[in-house]
mmCIF file with all atom_site columns, C-alpha atoms in Angstrom:
data_model
loop_
_atom_site.group_PDB
_atom_site.id
_atom_site.type_symbol
_atom_site.label_atom_id
_atom_site.label_alt_id
_atom_site.label_comp_id
_atom_site.label_asym_id
_atom_site.label_entity_id
_atom_site.label_seq_id
_atom_site.pdbx_PDB_ins_code
_atom_site.Cartn_x
_atom_site.Cartn_y
_atom_site.Cartn_z
_atom_site.occupancy
_atom_site.B_iso_or_equiv
_atom_site.pdbx_formal_charge
_atom_site.auth_seq_id
_atom_site.auth_comp_id
_atom_site.auth_asym_id
_atom_site.auth_atom_id
_atom_site.pdbx_PDB_model_num
ATOM 1   C CA . MET A 1 1   ? 11.163  -13.618 -24.370 1.00 52.00 ? 288 MET A CA 1
ATOM 2   C CA . ASN A 1 2   ? 7.699   -13.940 -22.844 1.00 62.00 ? 289 ASN A CA 1
ATOM 3   C CA . VAL A 1 3   ? 5.179   -11.196 -23.503 1.00 67.00 ? 290 VAL A CA 1
ATOM 4   C CA . ILE A 1 4   ? 3.438   -9.910  -20.358 1.00 81.00 ? 291 ILE A CA 1
ATOM 5   C CA . ASP A 1 5   ? -0.162  -9.153  -21.285 1.00 83.00 ? 292 ASP A CA 1
ATOM 6   C CA . ALA A 1 6   ? -0.879  -7.333  -18.013 1.00 89.00 ? 293 ALA A CA 1
ATOM 7   C CA . TRP A 1 7   ? 0.964   -6.769  -14.734 1.00 94.00 ? 294 TRP A CA 1
ATOM 8   C CA . ASP A 1 8   ? -0.481  -7.297  -11.289 1.00 92.00 ? 295 ASP A CA 1
ATOM 9   C CA . GLY A 1 9   ? 1.097   -7.113  -7.842  1.00 90.00 ? 296 GLY A CA 1
ATOM 10  C CA . ARG A 1 10  ? 2.074   -10.788 -7.919  1.00 90.00 ? 297 ARG A CA 1
ATOM 11  C CA . LYS A 1 11  ? 3.948   -10.500 -11.231 1.00 91.00 ? 298 LYS A CA 1
ATOM 12  C CA . ALA A 1 12  ? 5.626   -7.282  -10.147 1.00 92.00 ? 299 ALA A CA 1
ATOM 13  C CA . CYS A 1 13  ? 6.878   -8.999  -6.972  1.00 91.00 ? 300 CYS A CA 1
ATOM 14  C CA . ALA A 1 14  ? 8.089   -11.939 -9.065  1.00 90.00 ? 301 ALA A CA 1
ATOM 15  C CA . LEU A 1 15  ? 10.097  -9.506  -11.188 1.00 93.00 ? 302 LEU A CA 1
ATOM 16  C CA . GLN A 1 16  ? 11.605  -8.027  -8.022  1.00 92.00 ? 303 GLN A CA 1
ATOM 17  C CA . GLN A 1 17  ? 12.617  -11.525 -6.897  1.00 90.00 ? 304 GLN A CA 1
ATOM 18  C CA . ALA A 1 18  ? 14.006  -12.297 -10.356 1.00 90.00 ? 305 ALA A CA 1
ATOM 19  C CA . PHE A 1 19  ? 16.250  -9.233  -10.091 1.00 92.00 ? 306 PHE A CA 1
ATOM 20  C CA . ARG A 1 20  ? 17.186  -10.394 -6.560  1.00 90.00 ? 307 ARG A CA 1
ATOM 21  C CA . MET A 1 21  ? 16.590  -6.908  -5.220  1.00 90.00 ? 308 MET A CA 1
ATOM 22  C CA . THR A 1 22  ? 15.189  -5.579  -1.971  1.00 91.00 ? 309 THR A CA 1
ATOM 23  C CA . GLN A 1 23  ? 11.995  -3.521  -2.095  1.00 89.00 ? 310 GLN A CA 1
ATOM 24  C CA . GLU A 1 24  ? 14.064  -0.360  -1.752  1.00 90.00 ? 311 GLU A CA 1
ATOM 25  C CA . ALA A 1 25  ? 16.485  -1.307  -4.520  1.00 90.00 ? 312 ALA A CA 1
ATOM 26  C CA . PHE A 1 26  ? 13.676  -2.394  -6.856  1.00 93.00 ? 313 PHE A CA 1
ATOM 27  C CA . ALA A 1 27  ? 11.797  0.863   -6.265  1.00 92.00 ? 314 ALA A CA 1
ATOM 28  C CA . ASP A 1 28  ? 14.965  2.798   -7.101  1.00 93.00 ? 315 ASP A CA 1
ATOM 29  C CA . HIS A 1 29  ? 15.554  0.646   -10.201 1.00 94.00 ? 316 HIS A CA 1
ATOM 30  C CA . LEU A 1 30  ? 12.039  1.381   -11.492 1.00 95.00 ? 317 LEU A CA 1
ATOM 31  C CA . GLY A 1 31  ? 11.903  5.007   -10.373 1.00 94.00 ? 318 GLY A CA 1
ATOM 32  C CA . VAL A 1 32  ? 8.827   4.497   -8.167  1.00 93.00 ? 319 VAL A CA 1
ATOM 33  C CA . SER A 1 33  ? 8.281   4.883   -4.415  1.00 92.00 ? 320 SER A CA 1
ATOM 34  C CA . VAL A 1 34  ? 9.019   2.102   -1.932  1.00 88.00 ? 321 VAL A CA 1
ATOM 35  C CA . ARG A 1 35  ? 5.365   2.387   -0.910  1.00 89.00 ? 322 ARG A CA 1
ATOM 36  C CA . THR A 1 36  ? 4.342   1.411   -4.450  1.00 91.00 ? 323 THR A CA 1
ATOM 37  C CA . VAL A 1 37  ? 6.439   -1.763  -4.262  1.00 91.00 ? 324 VAL A CA 1
ATOM 38  C CA . GLY A 1 38  ? 5.036   -2.484  -0.800  1.00 89.00 ? 325 GLY A CA 1
ATOM 39  C CA . LYS A 1 39  ? 1.517   -2.181  -2.208  1.00 88.00 ? 326 LYS A CA 1
ATOM 40  C CA . TRP A 1 40  ? 2.287   -4.914  -4.754  1.00 91.00 ? 327 TRP A CA 1
ATOM 41  C CA . HIS A 1 41  ? 3.227   -7.235  -1.896  1.00 86.00 ? 328 HIS A CA 1
ATOM 42  C CA . ALA A 1 42  ? 0.092   -6.269  0.046   1.00 86.00 ? 329 ALA A CA 1
ATOM 43  C CA . GLU A 1 43  ? -2.295  -6.478  -2.925  1.00 86.00 ? 330 GLU A CA 1
ATOM 44  C CA . PRO A 1 44  ? -1.014  -9.226  -5.255  1.00 86.00 ? 331 PRO A CA 1
ATOM 45  C CA . ASP A 1 45  ? -4.173  -9.246  -7.390  1.00 86.00 ? 332 ASP A CA 1
ATOM 46  C CA . ALA A 1 46  ? -4.332  -5.463  -7.900  1.00 88.00 ? 333 ALA A CA 1
ATOM 47  C CA . ALA A 1 47  ? -3.240  -4.063  -11.259 1.00 90.00 ? 334 ALA A CA 1
ATOM 48  C CA . PRO A 1 48  ? -0.811  -1.118  -11.339 1.00 91.00 ? 335 PRO A CA 1
ATOM 49  C CA . ARG A 1 49  ? -1.800  2.016   -13.232 1.00 91.00 ? 336 ARG A CA 1
ATOM 50  C CA . PRO A 1 50  ? -1.101  2.065   -17.008 1.00 91.00 ? 337 PRO A CA 1
ATOM 51  C CA . ASP A 1 51  ? 1.990   4.270   -16.662 1.00 93.00 ? 338 ASP A CA 1
ATOM 52  C CA . VAL A 1 52  ? 3.460   1.915   -14.047 1.00 93.00 ? 339 VAL A CA 1
ATOM 53  C CA . GLN A 1 53  ? 2.611   -1.044  -16.304 1.00 93.00 ? 340 GLN A CA 1
ATOM 54  C CA . GLN A 1 54  ? 4.812   0.570   -18.946 1.00 93.00 ? 341 GLN A CA 1
ATOM 55  C CA . ILE A 1 55  ? 7.636   1.018   -16.413 1.00 94.00 ? 342 ILE A CA 1
ATOM 56  C CA . LEU A 1 56  ? 7.451   -2.686  -15.553 1.00 94.00 ? 343 LEU A CA 1
ATOM 57  C CA . ASP A 1 57  ? 7.382   -3.593  -19.268 1.00 93.00 ? 344 ASP A CA 1
ATOM 58  C CA . THR A 1 58  ? 10.566  -1.612  -19.820 1.00 93.00 ? 345 THR A CA 1
ATOM 59  C CA . ALA A 1 59  ? 12.326  -3.144  -16.810 1.00 93.00 ? 346 ALA A CA 1
ATOM 60  C CA . TYR A 1 60  ? 11.444  -6.656  -17.989 1.00 93.00 ? 347 TYR A CA 1
ATOM 61  C CA . GLU A 1 61  ? 12.440  -6.003  -21.602 1.00 92.00 ? 348 GLU A CA 1
ATOM 62  C CA . ARG A 1 62  ? 15.832  -4.598  -20.536 1.00 93.00 ? 349 ARG A CA 1
ATOM 63  C CA . ALA A 1 63  ? 16.539  -7.434  -18.096 1.00 91.00 ? 350 ALA A CA 1
ATOM 64  C CA . ASN A 1 64  ? 19.155  -10.004 -19.015 1.00 91.00 ? 351 ASN A CA 1
ATOM 65  C CA . GLU A 1 65  ? 18.336  -13.584 -19.940 1.00 86.00 ? 352 GLU A CA 1
ATOM 66  C CA . HIS A 1 66  ? 18.972  -14.946 -16.433 1.00 85.00 ? 353 HIS A CA 1
ATOM 67  C CA . VAL A 1 67  ? 16.527  -12.474 -14.861 1.00 89.00 ? 354 VAL A CA 1
ATOM 68  C CA . ARG A 1 68  ? 13.860  -13.284 -17.446 1.00 88.00 ? 355 ARG A CA 1
ATOM 69  C CA . ARG A 1 69  ? 14.273  -17.029 -16.857 1.00 85.00 ? 356 ARG A CA 1
ATOM 70  C CA . ARG A 1 70  ? 13.955  -16.577 -13.100 1.00 85.00 ? 357 ARG A CA 1
ATOM 71  C CA . PHE A 1 71  ? 10.880  -14.409 -13.653 1.00 88.00 ? 358 PHE A CA 1
ATOM 72  C CA . THR A 1 72  ? 9.253   -17.127 -15.773 1.00 86.00 ? 359 THR A CA 1
ATOM 73  C CA . LEU A 1 73  ? 9.710   -19.641 -12.967 1.00 80.00 ? 360 LEU A CA 1
ATOM 74  C CA . LEU A 1 74  ? 8.679   -17.276 -10.169 1.00 82.00 ? 361 LEU A CA 1
ATOM 75  C CA . SER A 1 75  ? 5.570   -15.968 -11.938 1.00 80.00 ? 362 SER A CA 1
ATOM 76  C CA . ARG A 1 76  ? 3.969   -19.377 -12.469 1.00 72.00 ? 363 ARG A CA 1
ATOM 77  C CA . PRO A 1 77  ? 0.592   -19.518 -10.678 1.00 62.00 ? 364 PRO A CA 1
ATOM 78  C CA . PRO A 1 78  ? 0.814   -21.501 -7.416  1.00 54.00 ? 365 PRO A CA 1
ATOM 79  C CA . GLU A 1 79  ? -1.198  -24.681 -7.161  1.00 47.00 ? 366 GLU A CA 1
ATOM 80  C CA . GLN A 1 80  ? -2.897  -23.307 -4.052  1.00 41.00 ? 367 GLN A CA 1
ATOM 81  C CA . PRO A 1 81  ? -3.303  -19.694 -2.911  1.00 43.00 ? 368 PRO A CA 1
ATOM 82  C CA . ALA A 1 82  ? -0.531  -18.725 -0.514  1.00 42.00 ? 369 ALA A CA 1
ATOM 83  C CA . LEU A 1 83  ? -2.990  -17.366 2.047   1.00 41.00 ? 370 LEU A CA 1
ATOM 84  C CA . ALA A 1 84  ? -0.710  -17.894 5.032   1.00 45.00 ? 371 ALA A CA 1
ATOM 85  C CA . GLU A 1 85  ? 2.102   -15.991 3.306   1.00 46.00 ? 372 GLU A CA 1
ATOM 86  C CA . ALA A 1 86  ? -0.250  -13.142 2.346   1.00 44.00 ? 373 ALA A CA 1
ATOM 87  C CA . GLN A 1 87  ? -1.554  -12.872 5.864   1.00 45.00 ? 374 GLN A CA 1
ATOM 88  C CA . ALA A 1 88  ? 1.993   -12.625 7.202   1.00 59.00 ? 375 ALA A CA 1
ATOM 89  C CA . LEU A 1 89  ? 2.267   -9.220  5.539   1.00 80.00 ? 376 LEU A CA 1
ATOM 90  C CA . ARG A 1 90  ? 1.298   -6.460  7.963   1.00 88.00 ? 377 ARG A CA 1
ATOM 91  C CA . VAL A 1 91  ? 0.110   -2.931  7.268   1.00 93.00 ? 378 VAL A CA 1
ATOM 92  C CA . ALA A 1 92  ? 0.025   -0.183  9.898   1.00 96.00 ? 379 ALA A CA 1
ATOM 93  C CA . ILE A 1 93  ? -2.980  2.124   9.480   1.00 96.00 ? 380 ILE A CA 1
ATOM 94  C CA . ALA A 1 94  ? -3.125  5.499   11.227  1.00 97.00 ? 381 ALA A CA 1
ATOM 95  C CA . VAL A 1 95  ? -6.463  7.001   12.269  1.00 98.00 ? 382 VAL A CA 1
ATOM 96  C CA . VAL A 1 96  ? -5.399  10.592  12.943  1.00 98.00 ? 383 VAL A CA 1
ATOM 97  C CA . LEU A 1 97  ? -7.672  12.988  14.860  1.00 97.00 ? 384 LEU A CA 1
ATOM 98  C CA . ARG A 1 98  ? -7.524  16.762  14.914  1.00 97.00 ? 385 ARG A CA 1
ATOM 99  C CA . GLY A 1 99  ? -10.434 17.995  16.995  1.00 95.00 ? 386 GLY A CA 1
ATOM 100 C CA . ALA A 1 100 ? -13.578 16.875  15.158  1.00 95.00 ? 387 ALA A CA 1
ATOM 101 C CA . GLU A 1 101 ? -11.699 15.952  11.985  1.00 97.00 ? 388 GLU A CA 1
ATOM 102 C CA . VAL A 1 102 ? -9.914  12.818  10.734  1.00 97.00 ? 389 VAL A CA 1
ATOM 103 C CA . LEU A 1 103 ? -7.074  12.665  8.206   1.00 98.00 ? 390 LEU A CA 1
ATOM 104 C CA . LEU A 1 104 ? -7.656  10.804  4.918   1.00 97.00 ? 391 LEU A CA 1
ATOM 105 C CA . VAL A 1 105 ? -5.661  10.214  1.747   1.00 96.00 ? 392 VAL A CA 1
ATOM 106 C CA . CYS A 1 106 ? -7.176  9.656   -1.697  1.00 95.00 ? 393 CYS A CA 1
ATOM 107 C CA . ARG A 1 107 ? -5.478  6.612   -3.235  1.00 89.00 ? 394 ARG A CA 1
ATOM 108 C CA . ARG A 1 108 ? -5.017  6.216   -6.960  1.00 83.00 ? 395 ARG A CA 1
ATOM 109 C CA . GLY A 1 109 ? -6.400  2.942   -8.298  1.00 72.00 ? 396 GLY A CA 1
ATOM 110 C CA . ASP A 1 110 ? -6.353  1.318   -11.720 1.00 59.00 ? 397 ASP A CA 1
ATOM 111 C CA . ASP A 1 111 ? -9.891  2.431   -12.514 1.00 65.00 ? 398 ASP A CA 1
ATOM 112 C CA . ALA A 1 112 ? -11.005 4.555   -9.582  1.00 73.00 ? 399 ALA A CA 1
ATOM 113 C CA . LEU A 1 113 ? -9.948  6.663   -6.625  1.00 81.00 ? 400 LEU A CA 1
ATOM 114 C CA . SER A 1 114 ? -10.627 5.659   -3.030  1.00 88.00 ? 401 SER A CA 1
ATOM 115 C CA . TRP A 1 115 ? -10.340 7.496   0.284   1.00 94.00 ? 402 TRP A CA 1
ATOM 116 C CA . GLN A 1 116 ? -8.425  5.697   3.023   1.00 94.00 ? 403 GLN A CA 1
ATOM 117 C CA . PHE A 1 117 ? -6.560  6.316   6.252   1.00 96.00 ? 404 PHE A CA 1
ATOM 118 C CA . PRO A 1 118 ? -2.769  6.823   5.902   1.00 96.00 ? 405 PRO A CA 1
ATOM 119 C CA . ALA A 1 119 ? -0.999  3.460   5.937   1.00 94.00 ? 406 ALA A CA 1
ATOM 120 C CA . GLY A 1 120 ? 2.305   1.738   5.299   1.00 91.00 ? 407 GLY A CA 1
ATOM 121 C CA . MET A 1 121 ? 3.858   -1.699  5.164   1.00 90.00 ? 408 MET A CA 1
ATOM 122 C CA . CYS A 1 122 ? 5.579   -3.008  8.298   1.00 91.00 ? 409 CYS A CA 1
ATOM 123 C CA . LYS A 1 123 ? 8.984   -4.575  7.748   1.00 85.00 ? 410 LYS A CA 1
ATOM 124 C CA . PRO A 1 124 ? 9.775   -7.642  9.878   1.00 83.00 ? 411 PRO A CA 1
ATOM 125 C CA . GLY A 1 125 ? 10.456  -6.570  13.434  1.00 84.00 ? 412 GLY A CA 1
ATOM 126 C CA . ALA A 1 126 ? 9.110   -3.021  12.981  1.00 89.00 ? 413 ALA A CA 1
ATOM 127 C CA . ALA A 1 127 ? 6.689   -1.705  15.600  1.00 94.00 ? 414 ALA A CA 1
ATOM 128 C CA . VAL A 1 128 ? 3.217   -0.980  14.246  1.00 95.00 ? 415 VAL A CA 1
ATOM 129 C CA . THR A 1 129 ? 3.000   2.291   16.171  1.00 96.00 ? 416 THR A CA 1
ATOM 130 C CA . SER A 1 130 ? 6.309   3.561   14.775  1.00 96.00 ? 417 SER A CA 1
ATOM 131 C CA . VAL A 1 131 ? 5.331   2.689   11.218  1.00 95.00 ? 418 VAL A CA 1
ATOM 132 C CA . ALA A 1 132 ? 1.979   4.445   11.621  1.00 96.00 ? 419 ALA A CA 1
ATOM 133 C CA . VAL A 1 133 ? 3.705   7.630   12.778  1.00 97.00 ? 420 VAL A CA 1
ATOM 134 C CA . GLN A 1 134 ? 6.431   7.509   10.127  1.00 95.00 ? 421 GLN A CA 1
ATOM 135 C CA . GLU A 1 135 ? 4.150   6.683   7.205   1.00 95.00 ? 422 GLU A CA 1
ATOM 136 C CA . THR A 1 136 ? 1.657   9.400   8.130   1.00 97.00 ? 423 THR A CA 1
ATOM 137 C CA . HIS A 1 137 ? 4.430   11.974  8.017   1.00 96.00 ? 424 HIS A CA 1
ATOM 138 C CA . ALA A 1 138 ? 5.914   10.501  4.816   1.00 94.00 ? 425 ALA A CA 1
ATOM 139 C CA . GLU A 1 139 ? 2.549   10.593  3.020   1.00 94.00 ? 426 GLU A CA 1
ATOM 140 C CA . THR A 1 140 ? 1.054   13.799  4.369   1.00 96.00 ? 427 THR A CA 1
ATOM 141 C CA . GLY A 1 141 ? 3.695   15.854  6.203   1.00 96.00 ? 428 GLY A CA 1
ATOM 142 C CA . VAL A 1 142 ? 1.620   15.651  9.392   1.00 97.00 ? 429 VAL A CA 1
ATOM 143 C CA . HIS A 1 143 ? 3.302   14.854  12.723  1.00 98.00 ? 430 HIS A CA 1
ATOM 144 C CA . VAL A 1 144 ? 1.233   12.659  15.047  1.00 97.00 ? 431 VAL A CA 1
ATOM 145 C CA . ALA A 1 145 ? 1.421   10.991  18.446  1.00 97.00 ? 432 ALA A CA 1
ATOM 146 C CA . VAL A 1 146 ? -0.004  7.558   19.166  1.00 97.00 ? 433 VAL A CA 1
ATOM 147 C CA . ARG A 1 147 ? -2.941  7.480   21.553  1.00 96.00 ? 434 ARG A CA 1
ATOM 148 C CA . GLU A 1 148 ? -3.765  3.766   21.472  1.00 96.00 ? 435 GLU A CA 1
ATOM 149 C CA . GLU A 1 149 ? -3.775  0.670   19.309  1.00 95.00 ? 436 GLU A CA 1
ATOM 150 C CA . LEU A 1 150 ? -7.257  -0.251  18.089  1.00 95.00 ? 437 LEU A CA 1
ATOM 151 C CA . GLY A 1 151 ? -6.603  -3.844  17.089  1.00 94.00 ? 438 GLY A CA 1
ATOM 152 C CA . THR A 1 152 ? -5.718  -6.032  14.129  1.00 93.00 ? 439 THR A CA 1
ATOM 153 C CA . ARG A 1 153 ? -7.714  -7.943  11.554  1.00 91.00 ? 440 ARG A CA 1
ATOM 154 C CA . VAL A 1 154 ? -7.127  -9.851  8.329   1.00 86.00 ? 441 VAL A CA 1
ATOM 155 C CA . HIS A 1 155 ? -8.233  -7.273  5.791   1.00 80.00 ? 442 HIS A CA 1
ATOM 156 C CA . PRO A 1 156 ? -11.347 -8.600  3.982   1.00 77.00 ? 443 PRO A CA 1
ATOM 157 C CA . LYS A 1 157 ? -10.150 -7.404  0.562   1.00 75.00 ? 444 LYS A CA 1
ATOM 158 C CA . THR A 1 158 ? -6.361  -7.787  0.588   1.00 73.00 ? 445 THR A CA 1
ATOM 159 C CA . GLY A 1 159 ? -5.850  -10.664 3.050   1.00 75.00 ? 446 GLY A CA 1
ATOM 160 C CA . VAL A 1 160 ? -2.983  -8.847  4.811   1.00 82.00 ? 447 VAL A CA 1
ATOM 161 C CA . LEU A 1 161 ? -2.832  -8.220  8.544   1.00 88.00 ? 448 LEU A CA 1
ATOM 162 C CA . ALA A 1 162 ? -4.115  -4.690  9.086   1.00 92.00 ? 449 ALA A CA 1
ATOM 163 C CA . SER A 1 163 ? -3.195  -3.098  12.421  1.00 95.00 ? 450 SER A CA 1
ATOM 164 C CA . TYR A 1 164 ? -4.996  0.118   13.348  1.00 97.00 ? 451 TYR A CA 1
ATOM 165 C CA . VAL A 1 165 ? -3.551  2.882   15.514  1.00 97.00 ? 452 VAL A CA 1
ATOM 166 C CA . LEU A 1 166 ? -5.452  5.888   16.875  1.00 97.00 ? 453 LEU A CA 1
ATOM 167 C CA . CYS A 1 167 ? -3.281  9.006   16.711  1.00 97.00 ? 454 CYS A CA 1
ATOM 168 C CA . ASP A 1 168 ? -3.530  12.667  17.713  1.00 97.00 ? 455 ASP A CA 1
ATOM 169 C CA . TYR A 1 169 ? -2.431  15.519  15.470  1.00 97.00 ? 456 TYR A CA 1
ATOM 170 C CA . LEU A 1 170 ? 0.666   17.385  16.663  1.00 97.00 ? 457 LEU A CA 1
ATOM 171 C CA . ALA A 1 171 ? 1.823   19.693  13.870  1.00 97.00 ? 458 ALA A CA 1
ATOM 172 C CA . GLY A 1 172 ? 2.248   20.159  10.133  1.00 96.00 ? 459 GLY A CA 1
ATOM 173 C CA . GLU A 1 173 ? 0.193   21.206  7.143   1.00 95.00 ? 460 GLU A CA 1
ATOM 174 C CA . ALA A 1 174 ? -1.501  18.273  5.424   1.00 96.00 ? 461 ALA A CA 1
ATOM 175 C CA . SER A 1 175 ? -0.222  17.928  1.859   1.00 96.00 ? 462 SER A CA 1
ATOM 176 C CA . ASN A 1 176 ? 0.179   15.172  -0.718  1.00 95.00 ? 463 ASN A CA 1
ATOM 177 C CA . LEU A 1 177 ? 3.807   14.059  -0.457  1.00 94.00 ? 464 LEU A CA 1
ATOM 178 C CA . ASP A 1 178 ? 3.324   10.805  -2.409  1.00 90.00 ? 465 ASP A CA 1
ATOM 179 C CA . ALA A 1 179 ? 1.863   11.862  -5.746  1.00 88.00 ? 466 ALA A CA 1
ATOM 180 C CA . VAL A 1 180 ? 2.530   8.424   -7.256  1.00 85.00 ? 467 VAL A CA 1
ATOM 181 C CA . GLU A 1 181 ? 0.163   6.637   -4.869  1.00 87.00 ? 468 GLU A CA 1
ATOM 182 C CA . ASN A 1 182 ? -2.168  9.453   -3.792  1.00 91.00 ? 469 ASN A CA 1
ATOM 183 C CA . MET A 1 183 ? -4.295  12.042  -5.529  1.00 92.00 ? 470 MET A CA 1
ATOM 184 C CA . ASP A 1 184 ? -5.114  14.180  -2.505  1.00 95.00 ? 471 ASP A CA 1
ATOM 185 C CA . VAL A 1 185 ? -4.986  14.542  1.284   1.00 97.00 ? 472 VAL A CA 1
ATOM 186 C CA . ALA A 1 186 ? -7.760  16.069  3.373   1.00 97.00 ? 473 ALA A CA 1
ATOM 187 C CA . TRP A 1 187 ? -9.051  16.664  6.887   1.00 97.00 ? 474 TRP A CA 1
ATOM 188 C CA . VAL A 1 188 ? -12.594 15.308  6.894   1.00 96.00 ? 475 VAL A CA 1
ATOM 189 C CA . PRO A 1 189 ? -15.255 16.100  9.523   1.00 97.00 ? 476 PRO A CA 1
ATOM 190 C CA . LEU A 1 190 ? -16.016 13.014  11.618  1.00 95.00 ? 477 LEU A CA 1
ATOM 191 C CA . ALA A 1 191 ? -19.701 13.431  10.820  1.00 93.00 ? 478 ALA A CA 1
ATOM 192 C CA . ALA A 1 192 ? -18.911 13.117  7.095   1.00 95.00 ? 479 ALA A CA 1
ATOM 193 C CA . LEU A 1 193 ? -16.463 10.179  7.278   1.00 95.00 ? 480 LEU A CA 1
ATOM 194 C CA . THR A 1 194 ? -18.890 7.594   5.886   1.00 94.00 ? 481 THR A CA 1
ATOM 195 C CA . ARG A 1 195 ? -19.393 9.754   2.799   1.00 94.00 ? 482 ARG A CA 1
ATOM 196 C CA . PHE A 1 196 ? -15.761 9.040   1.975   1.00 95.00 ? 483 PHE A CA 1
ATOM 197 C CA . ILE A 1 197 ? -15.434 5.478   3.311   1.00 93.00 ? 484 ILE A CA 1
ATOM 198 C CA . PRO A 1 198 ? -18.585 3.304   3.548   1.00 91.00 ? 485 PRO A CA 1
ATOM 199 C CA . ALA A 1 199 ? -19.322 2.356   7.148   1.00 90.00 ? 486 ALA A CA 1
ATOM 200 C CA . GLU A 1 200 ? -19.287 -1.363  6.315   1.00 89.00 ? 487 GLU A CA 1
ATOM 201 C CA . ASN A 1 201 ? -15.658 -1.029  5.156   1.00 89.00 ? 488 ASN A CA 1
ATOM 202 C CA . ILE A 1 202 ? -14.466 0.585   8.392   1.00 93.00 ? 489 ILE A CA 1
ATOM 203 C CA . PHE A 1 203 ? -13.015 -1.606  11.157  1.00 92.00 ? 490 PHE A CA 1
ATOM 204 C CA . PRO A 1 204 ? -15.692 -1.447  13.926  1.00 93.00 ? 491 PRO A CA 1
ATOM 205 C CA . PRO A 1 205 ? -13.243 -0.416  16.712  1.00 94.00 ? 492 PRO A CA 1
ATOM 206 C CA . ILE A 1 206 ? -12.423 2.666   14.613  1.00 95.00 ? 493 ILE A CA 1
ATOM 207 C CA . LEU A 1 207 ? -16.067 3.737   14.587  1.00 92.00 ? 494 LEU A CA 1
ATOM 208 C CA . SER A 1 208 ? -16.297 3.154   18.343  1.00 91.00 ? 495 SER A CA 1
ATOM 209 C CA . ALA A 1 209 ? -13.158 5.198   18.985  1.00 91.00 ? 496 ALA A CA 1
ATOM 210 C CA . LEU A 1 210 ? -14.354 8.058   16.792  1.00 90.00 ? 497 LEU A CA 1
ATOM 211 C CA . GLU A 1 211 ? -17.759 8.123   18.473  1.00 86.00 ? 498 GLU A CA 1
ATOM 212 C CA . ALA A 1 212 ? -16.000 8.492   21.832  1.00 78.00 ? 499 ALA A CA 1
ATOM 213 C CA . ALA A 1 213 ? -13.625 11.184  20.568  1.00 70.00 ? 500 ALA A CA 1
#
């Protein structure tokens, strides 16, 4: 049996394929959220946290011989980066306004925390606006209504298609409903946004929309 020195999103997805499971079934098999599995597809080079690494180790070690053989084949590095495939993945990102405040979540990373807008993976055929609304509620408990779509770009760090949606707050107390992926949830004053997310990392149409809010 191969020894996995370290897991990243690409190897985790290869293990999912080796088990021949959907994202939902694989998440249930591991005992993690579907959003965590979606993140591995969106960020193939990112390393899961140490505790999740151990979960993946256990799943691999308990897998039967056929699964391990498939994993060995699937986890071989491609001769060329599958950029087109990566870009086919789409993430819906919700920019939620409540008066002069914007909703942010604090993501857990391997070595650091980072503040981001609520987001979720779009399954094939799913509407970006619907995913933005659903994922915001799933992550934070906040109900929102879509105001307008702000555009799409290939994310400079992950290579996925990132679609941004401007939303208005409707109801609900903001709370951290995904403790596996997030450390905290907060309403941040618009004037202080760039203290949490550097301006150069924010999609320009977002800044324009917030200035006009």
